[in-house]
Coordinates of C-alpha atoms in Angstrom, one line a residue:
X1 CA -43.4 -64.8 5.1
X2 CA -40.3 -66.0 2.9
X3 CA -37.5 -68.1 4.5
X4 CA -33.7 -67.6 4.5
X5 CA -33.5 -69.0 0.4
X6 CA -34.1 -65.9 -0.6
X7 CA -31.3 -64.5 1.6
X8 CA -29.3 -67.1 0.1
X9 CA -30.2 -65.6 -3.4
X10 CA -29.1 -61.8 -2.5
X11 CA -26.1 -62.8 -1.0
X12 CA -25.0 -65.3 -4.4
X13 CA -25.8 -62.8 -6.7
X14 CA -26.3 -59.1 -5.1
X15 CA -29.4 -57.1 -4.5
X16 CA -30.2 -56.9 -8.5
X17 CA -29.9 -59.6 -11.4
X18 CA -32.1 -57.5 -13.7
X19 CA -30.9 -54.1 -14.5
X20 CA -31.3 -52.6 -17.7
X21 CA -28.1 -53.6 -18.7
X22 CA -28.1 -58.0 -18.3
X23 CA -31.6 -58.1 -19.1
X24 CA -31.0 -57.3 -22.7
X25 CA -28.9 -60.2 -22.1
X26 CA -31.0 -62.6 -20.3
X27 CA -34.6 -61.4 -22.4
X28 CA -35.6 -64.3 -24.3
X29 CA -39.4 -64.3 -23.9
X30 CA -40.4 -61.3 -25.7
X31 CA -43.7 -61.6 -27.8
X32 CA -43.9 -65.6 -26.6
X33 CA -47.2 -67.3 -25.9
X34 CA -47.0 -69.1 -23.0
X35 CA -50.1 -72.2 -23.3
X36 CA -48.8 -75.0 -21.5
X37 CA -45.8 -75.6 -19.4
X38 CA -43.4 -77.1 -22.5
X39 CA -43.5 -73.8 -24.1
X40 CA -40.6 -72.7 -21.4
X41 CA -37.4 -74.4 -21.4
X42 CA -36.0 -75.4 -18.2
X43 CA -33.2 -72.7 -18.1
X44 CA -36.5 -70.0 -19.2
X45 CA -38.5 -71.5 -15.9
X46 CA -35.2 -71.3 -13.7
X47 CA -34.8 -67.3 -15.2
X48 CA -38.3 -66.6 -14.6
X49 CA -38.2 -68.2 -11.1
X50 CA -35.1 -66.1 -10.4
X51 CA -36.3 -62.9 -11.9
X52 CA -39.2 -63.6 -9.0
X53 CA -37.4 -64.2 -6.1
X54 CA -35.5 -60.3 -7.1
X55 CA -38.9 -59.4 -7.0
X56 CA -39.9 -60.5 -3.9
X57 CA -36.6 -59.1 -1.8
X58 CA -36.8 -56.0 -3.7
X59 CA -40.4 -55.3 -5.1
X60 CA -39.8 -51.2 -4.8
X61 CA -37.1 -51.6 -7.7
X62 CA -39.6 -53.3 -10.3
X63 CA -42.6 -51.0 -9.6
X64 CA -42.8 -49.0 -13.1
X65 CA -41.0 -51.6 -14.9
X66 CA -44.2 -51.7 -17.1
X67 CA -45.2 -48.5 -17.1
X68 CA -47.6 -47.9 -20.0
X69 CA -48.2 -51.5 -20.4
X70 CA -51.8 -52.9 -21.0
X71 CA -52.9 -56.1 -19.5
X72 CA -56.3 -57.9 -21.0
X73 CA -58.0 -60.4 -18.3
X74 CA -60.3 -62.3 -20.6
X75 CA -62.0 -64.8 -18.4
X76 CA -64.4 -66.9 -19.8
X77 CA -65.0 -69.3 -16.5
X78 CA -64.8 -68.1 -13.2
X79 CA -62.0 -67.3 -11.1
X80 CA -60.6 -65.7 -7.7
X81 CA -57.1 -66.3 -7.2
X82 CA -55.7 -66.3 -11.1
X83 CA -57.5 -63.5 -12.0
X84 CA -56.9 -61.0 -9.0
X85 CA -53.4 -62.6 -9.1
X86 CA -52.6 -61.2 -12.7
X87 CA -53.8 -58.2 -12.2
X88 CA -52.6 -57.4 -8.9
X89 CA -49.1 -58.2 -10.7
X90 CA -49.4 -56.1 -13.7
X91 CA -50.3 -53.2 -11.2
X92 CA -47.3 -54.2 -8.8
X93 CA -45.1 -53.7 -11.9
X94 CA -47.2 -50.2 -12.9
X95 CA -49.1 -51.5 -15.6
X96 CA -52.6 -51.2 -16.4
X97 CA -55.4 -53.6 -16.6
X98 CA -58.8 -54.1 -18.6
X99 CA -60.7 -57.3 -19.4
X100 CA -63.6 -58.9 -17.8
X101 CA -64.3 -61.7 -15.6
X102 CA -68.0 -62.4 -16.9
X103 CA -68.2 -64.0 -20.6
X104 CA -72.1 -62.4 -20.6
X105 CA -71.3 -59.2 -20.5
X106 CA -68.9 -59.6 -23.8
X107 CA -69.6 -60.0 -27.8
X108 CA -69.4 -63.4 -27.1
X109 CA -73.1 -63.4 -26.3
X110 CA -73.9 -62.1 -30.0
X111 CA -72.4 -64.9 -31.7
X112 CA -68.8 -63.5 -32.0
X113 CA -66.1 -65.6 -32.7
X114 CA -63.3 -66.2 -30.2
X115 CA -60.9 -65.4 -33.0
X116 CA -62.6 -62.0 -33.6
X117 CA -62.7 -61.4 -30.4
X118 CA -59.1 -61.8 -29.7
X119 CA -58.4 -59.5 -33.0
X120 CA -60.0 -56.8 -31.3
X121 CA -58.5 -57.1 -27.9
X122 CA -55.5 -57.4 -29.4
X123 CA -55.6 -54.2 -30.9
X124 CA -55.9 -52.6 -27.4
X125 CA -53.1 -54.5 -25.1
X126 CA -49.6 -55.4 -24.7
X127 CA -50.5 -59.0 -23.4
X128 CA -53.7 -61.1 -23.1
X129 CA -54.7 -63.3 -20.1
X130 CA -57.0 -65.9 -20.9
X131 CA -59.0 -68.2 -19.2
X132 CA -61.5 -70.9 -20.7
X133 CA -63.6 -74.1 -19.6
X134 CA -62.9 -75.1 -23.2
X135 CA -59.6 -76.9 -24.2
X136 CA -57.1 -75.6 -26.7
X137 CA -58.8 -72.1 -26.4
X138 CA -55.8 -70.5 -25.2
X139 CA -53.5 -72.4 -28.4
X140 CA -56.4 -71.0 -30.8
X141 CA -56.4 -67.5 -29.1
X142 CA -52.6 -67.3 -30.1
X143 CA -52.9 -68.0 -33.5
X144 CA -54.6 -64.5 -33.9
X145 CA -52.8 -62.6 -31.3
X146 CA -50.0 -60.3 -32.4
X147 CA -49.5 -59.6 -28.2
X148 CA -48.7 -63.1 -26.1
X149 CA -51.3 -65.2 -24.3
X150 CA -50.6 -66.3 -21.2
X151 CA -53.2 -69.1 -20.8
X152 CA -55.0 -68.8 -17.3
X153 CA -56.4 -72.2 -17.7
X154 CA -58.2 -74.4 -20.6
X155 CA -60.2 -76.3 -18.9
X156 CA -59.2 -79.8 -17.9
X157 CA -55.3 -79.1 -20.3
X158 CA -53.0 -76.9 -18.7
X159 CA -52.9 -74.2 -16.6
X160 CA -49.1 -72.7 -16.7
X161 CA -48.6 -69.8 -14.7
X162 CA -50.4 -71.9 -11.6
X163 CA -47.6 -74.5 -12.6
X164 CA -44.8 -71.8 -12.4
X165 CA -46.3 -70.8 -9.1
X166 CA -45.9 -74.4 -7.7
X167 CA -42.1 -74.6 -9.2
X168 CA -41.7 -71.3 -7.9
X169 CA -43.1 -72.2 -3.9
X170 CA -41.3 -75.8 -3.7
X171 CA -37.7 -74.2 -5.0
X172 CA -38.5 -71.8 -2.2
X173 CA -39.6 -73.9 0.3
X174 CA -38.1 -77.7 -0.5
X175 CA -35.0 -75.6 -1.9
X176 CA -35.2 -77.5 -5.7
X177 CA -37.2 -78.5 -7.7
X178 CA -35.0 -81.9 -8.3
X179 CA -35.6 -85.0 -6.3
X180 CA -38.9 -84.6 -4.5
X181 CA -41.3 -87.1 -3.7
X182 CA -44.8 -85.7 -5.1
X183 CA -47.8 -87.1 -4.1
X184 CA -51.0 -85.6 -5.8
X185 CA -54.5 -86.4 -4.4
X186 CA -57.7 -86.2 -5.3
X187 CA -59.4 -85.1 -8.9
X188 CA -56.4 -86.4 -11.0
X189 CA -58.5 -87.0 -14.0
X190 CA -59.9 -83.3 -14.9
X191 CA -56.9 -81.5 -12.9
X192 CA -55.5 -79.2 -15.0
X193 CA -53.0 -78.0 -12.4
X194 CA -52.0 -81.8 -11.6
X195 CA -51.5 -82.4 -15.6
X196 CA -49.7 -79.1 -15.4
X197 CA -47.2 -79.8 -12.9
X198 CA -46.3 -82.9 -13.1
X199 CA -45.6 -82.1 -17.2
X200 CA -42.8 -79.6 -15.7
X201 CA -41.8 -81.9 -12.7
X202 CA -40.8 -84.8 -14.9
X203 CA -38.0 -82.6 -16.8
X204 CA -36.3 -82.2 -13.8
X205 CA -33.9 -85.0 -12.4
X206 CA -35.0 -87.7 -9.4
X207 CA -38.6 -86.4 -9.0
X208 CA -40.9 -89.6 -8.1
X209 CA -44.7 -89.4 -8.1
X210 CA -47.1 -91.0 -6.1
X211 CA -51.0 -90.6 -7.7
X212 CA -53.9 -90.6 -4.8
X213 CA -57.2 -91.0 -6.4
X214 CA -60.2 -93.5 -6.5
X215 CA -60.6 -95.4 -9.7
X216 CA -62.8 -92.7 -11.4
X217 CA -60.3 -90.0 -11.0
X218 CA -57.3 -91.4 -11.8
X219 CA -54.4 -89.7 -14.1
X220 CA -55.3 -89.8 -17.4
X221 CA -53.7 -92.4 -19.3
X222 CA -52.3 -89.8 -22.1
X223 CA -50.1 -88.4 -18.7
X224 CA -48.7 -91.9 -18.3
X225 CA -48.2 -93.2 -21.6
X226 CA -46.6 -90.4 -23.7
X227 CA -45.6 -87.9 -21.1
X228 CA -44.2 -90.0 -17.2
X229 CA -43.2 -93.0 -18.9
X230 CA -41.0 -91.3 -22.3
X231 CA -39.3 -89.2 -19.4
X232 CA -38.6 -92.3 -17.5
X233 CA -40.5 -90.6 -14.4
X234 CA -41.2 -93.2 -11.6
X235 CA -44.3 -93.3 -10.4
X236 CA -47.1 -95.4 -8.6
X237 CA -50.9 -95.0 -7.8
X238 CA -52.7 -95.4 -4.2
X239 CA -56.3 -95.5 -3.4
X240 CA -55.7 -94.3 0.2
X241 CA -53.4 -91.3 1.4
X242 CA -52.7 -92.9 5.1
X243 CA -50.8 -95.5 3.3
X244 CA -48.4 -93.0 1.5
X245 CA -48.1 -90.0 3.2
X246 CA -45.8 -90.6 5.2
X247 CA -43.4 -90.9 2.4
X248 CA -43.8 -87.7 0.9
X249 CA -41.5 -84.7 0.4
X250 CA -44.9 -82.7 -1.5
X251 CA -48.4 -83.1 -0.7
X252 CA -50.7 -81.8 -3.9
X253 CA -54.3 -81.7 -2.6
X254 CA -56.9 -81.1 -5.1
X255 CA -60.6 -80.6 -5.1
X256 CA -63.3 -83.0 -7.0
X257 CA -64.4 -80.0 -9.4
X258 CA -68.2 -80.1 -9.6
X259 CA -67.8 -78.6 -13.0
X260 CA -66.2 -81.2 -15.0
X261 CA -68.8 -83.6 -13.9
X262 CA -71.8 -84.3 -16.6
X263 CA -73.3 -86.0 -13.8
X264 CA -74.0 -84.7 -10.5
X265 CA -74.6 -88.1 -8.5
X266 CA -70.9 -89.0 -9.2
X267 CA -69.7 -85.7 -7.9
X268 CA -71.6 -86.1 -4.6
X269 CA -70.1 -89.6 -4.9
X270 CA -66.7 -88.8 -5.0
X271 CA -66.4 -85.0 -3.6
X272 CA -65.5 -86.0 0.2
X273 CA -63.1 -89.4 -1.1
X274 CA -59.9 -87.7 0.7
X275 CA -59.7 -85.3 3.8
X276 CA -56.9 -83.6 5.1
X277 CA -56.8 -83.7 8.7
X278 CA -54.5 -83.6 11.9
X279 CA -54.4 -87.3 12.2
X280 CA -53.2 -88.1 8.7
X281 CA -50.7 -85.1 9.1
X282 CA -49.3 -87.0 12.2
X283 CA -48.4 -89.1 9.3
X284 CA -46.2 -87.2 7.1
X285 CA -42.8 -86.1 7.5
X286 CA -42.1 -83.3 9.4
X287 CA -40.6 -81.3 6.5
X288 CA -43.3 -82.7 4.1
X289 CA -44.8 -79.0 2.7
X290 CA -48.8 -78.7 1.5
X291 CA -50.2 -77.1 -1.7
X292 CA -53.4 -76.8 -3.4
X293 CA -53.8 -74.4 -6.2
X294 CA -57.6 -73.2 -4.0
X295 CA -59.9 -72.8 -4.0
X296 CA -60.2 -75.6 -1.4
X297 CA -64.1 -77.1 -0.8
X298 CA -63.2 -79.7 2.5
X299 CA -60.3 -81.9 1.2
X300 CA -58.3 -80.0 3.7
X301 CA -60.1 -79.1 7.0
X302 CA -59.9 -75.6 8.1
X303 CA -57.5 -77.5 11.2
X304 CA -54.4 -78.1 8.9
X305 CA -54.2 -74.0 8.0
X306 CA -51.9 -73.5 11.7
X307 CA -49.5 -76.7 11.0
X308 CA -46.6 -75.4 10.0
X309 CA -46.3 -77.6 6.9
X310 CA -49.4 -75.8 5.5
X311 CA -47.7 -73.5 2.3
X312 CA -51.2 -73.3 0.3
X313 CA -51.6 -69.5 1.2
X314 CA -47.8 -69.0 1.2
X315 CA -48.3 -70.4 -2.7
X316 CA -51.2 -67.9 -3.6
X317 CA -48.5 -64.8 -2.5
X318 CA -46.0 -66.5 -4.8
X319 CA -48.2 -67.0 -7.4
X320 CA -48.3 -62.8 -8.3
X321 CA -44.7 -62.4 -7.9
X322 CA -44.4 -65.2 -10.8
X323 CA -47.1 -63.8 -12.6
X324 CA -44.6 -60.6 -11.9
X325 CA -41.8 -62.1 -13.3
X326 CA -43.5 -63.5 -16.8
X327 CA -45.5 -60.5 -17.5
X328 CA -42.3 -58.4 -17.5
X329 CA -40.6 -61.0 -19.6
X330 CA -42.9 -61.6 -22.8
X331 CA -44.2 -57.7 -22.7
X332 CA -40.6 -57.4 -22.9
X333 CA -40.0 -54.7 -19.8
X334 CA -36.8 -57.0 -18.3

């Protein structure tokens, strides 16, 4: 499933970096909140990134590395992938889990506050996974947690463990995260994990973007003017993906998302605007990599999965051992 980077990363620095004795030294995020991607540095992404590719080689060796260790899932808006994902990782790392992934079954129903409710979870846990459709949820959450929040996603704002997941499959796959050519397509208005990424893409030297949307959809001005163009990030926008793909290192599909819509006609407008298929993949360089942070509706048809160049189910497997990797770092354990 992993290529020969990882070999790379055993042989440079031997079959362990965190052992109990350097990770007293490398331990920086203990008690953090982690809400959007600029809360972790770029040295804290590369150490977290590292700490998960040790994971991956070696997972028997971090398997009661949170032993006794309380995760709370508090999911608020549905989810598969991000949920499962946490707390398949805070298992892999012998930790335990509790939360729920229905707001109706919770307090919440009876009027309580989200502020009283994370005081009371709080009081349970060692960290606190959140997931809202409502924005700055996750920043308010932390300001009554005494445990870190790990936001899971706040609706359209940020979604930072799914970007630490994408950093995480393109060092892996494309080798850096420096100098890649990013196109992202599709819902580039309401994406949360397109605002996300290309946030934590733009620290990083010679990445260009390329934004594939229809004119209702298209990056949010806000990304442009005070995050692309302050970093000095070049980037341009297309209204069809034949005409660019083919100069792509990244390809970031996204769906429309039904749910950000307040009316349904322009979602049934706008749902099927770009289609992955074989033809336009004849298009794209032949070491050009796919992602989409799923679920997928039909922007990528079901024939792409067998090409080669098709890493969105590689990034789902990635996307736990990151998780891995920053659950063990602000719970303290590495």
């Amino acid at each position: 499933m992993f290529n020969t980077y990882f070999v790379y990363i055993i042989e440079k620095h031997g079959p362990l970096l965190y052992n109990e004795k350097n990770s007293k030294e490398l331990t920086v995020l203990k008690g953090r909140h982690v809400i959007e991607p600029g809360d972790l540095t770029n040295s804290e992404i590369d150490e977290i990134c590292s700490l998960a590719e040790q994971i991956i080689v070696d997972p028997a060796s971090f398997q009661d590395v949170c032993r006794g260790k309380i995760l709370a899932t508090l999911f608020f808006e549905p989810s598969t992938r991000t949920r499962l994902s946490f707390e398949a990782a805070m298992l892999h790392l012998g930790g335990t889990v509790e939360g729920f992934a229905d707001a109706s079954y919770t307090s919440s129903t009876k009027g309580e506050t989200l502020a009283d409710t994370i005081r009371v979870v709080s009081s349970y846990v060692d960290v606190i996974a959140m997931r809202s459709p409502k924005e700055g949820a996750a920043l308010l959450a932390s300001q009554f947690s005494p445990v870190p929040v790990i936001n899971a996603g706040d609706g359209g704002h940020y979604h930072p463990t799914q970007t630490l997941t994408d950093l995480l499959t393109i060092r892996a796959l494309r080798g850096s995260y420096e100098g890649q050519i990013i196109g992202f397509c599709g819902d580039l208005k309401f994406g949360r994990t397109v605002h996300s990424l290309a946030k934590a893409m733009c620290r990083f030297k010679n990445n260009k973007f390329v934004f594939i949307s229809p004119d209702e959809l298209t990056i949010p001005e806000y990304m442009t003017e005070n995050i692309l163009k302050p970093a000095g990030v070049e980037f341009v926008s297309a209204s069809r993906l034949e005409d660019v793909i083919g100069d792509l290192d990244i390809l970031y599909m996204t769906r429309v998302q039904k749910e950000r819509f307040f009316n349904e006609q322009d979602y049934l407008r706008l749902k099927d605007s770009y289609i992955l298929d074989k033809e336009k993949m004849k298009l794209a360089k032949k070491d050009m990599i796919v992602l989409h942070p799923l679920p997928r509706v039909n922007e990528i048809s079901p024939e792409v999965d067998s090409d080669p160049r098709a890493a969105y189910f590689k990034q789902v497997k990635y996307g736990m051992y990151a998780r891995m990797a920053l659950i063990s770092k602000v719970t303290g354990c590495l």
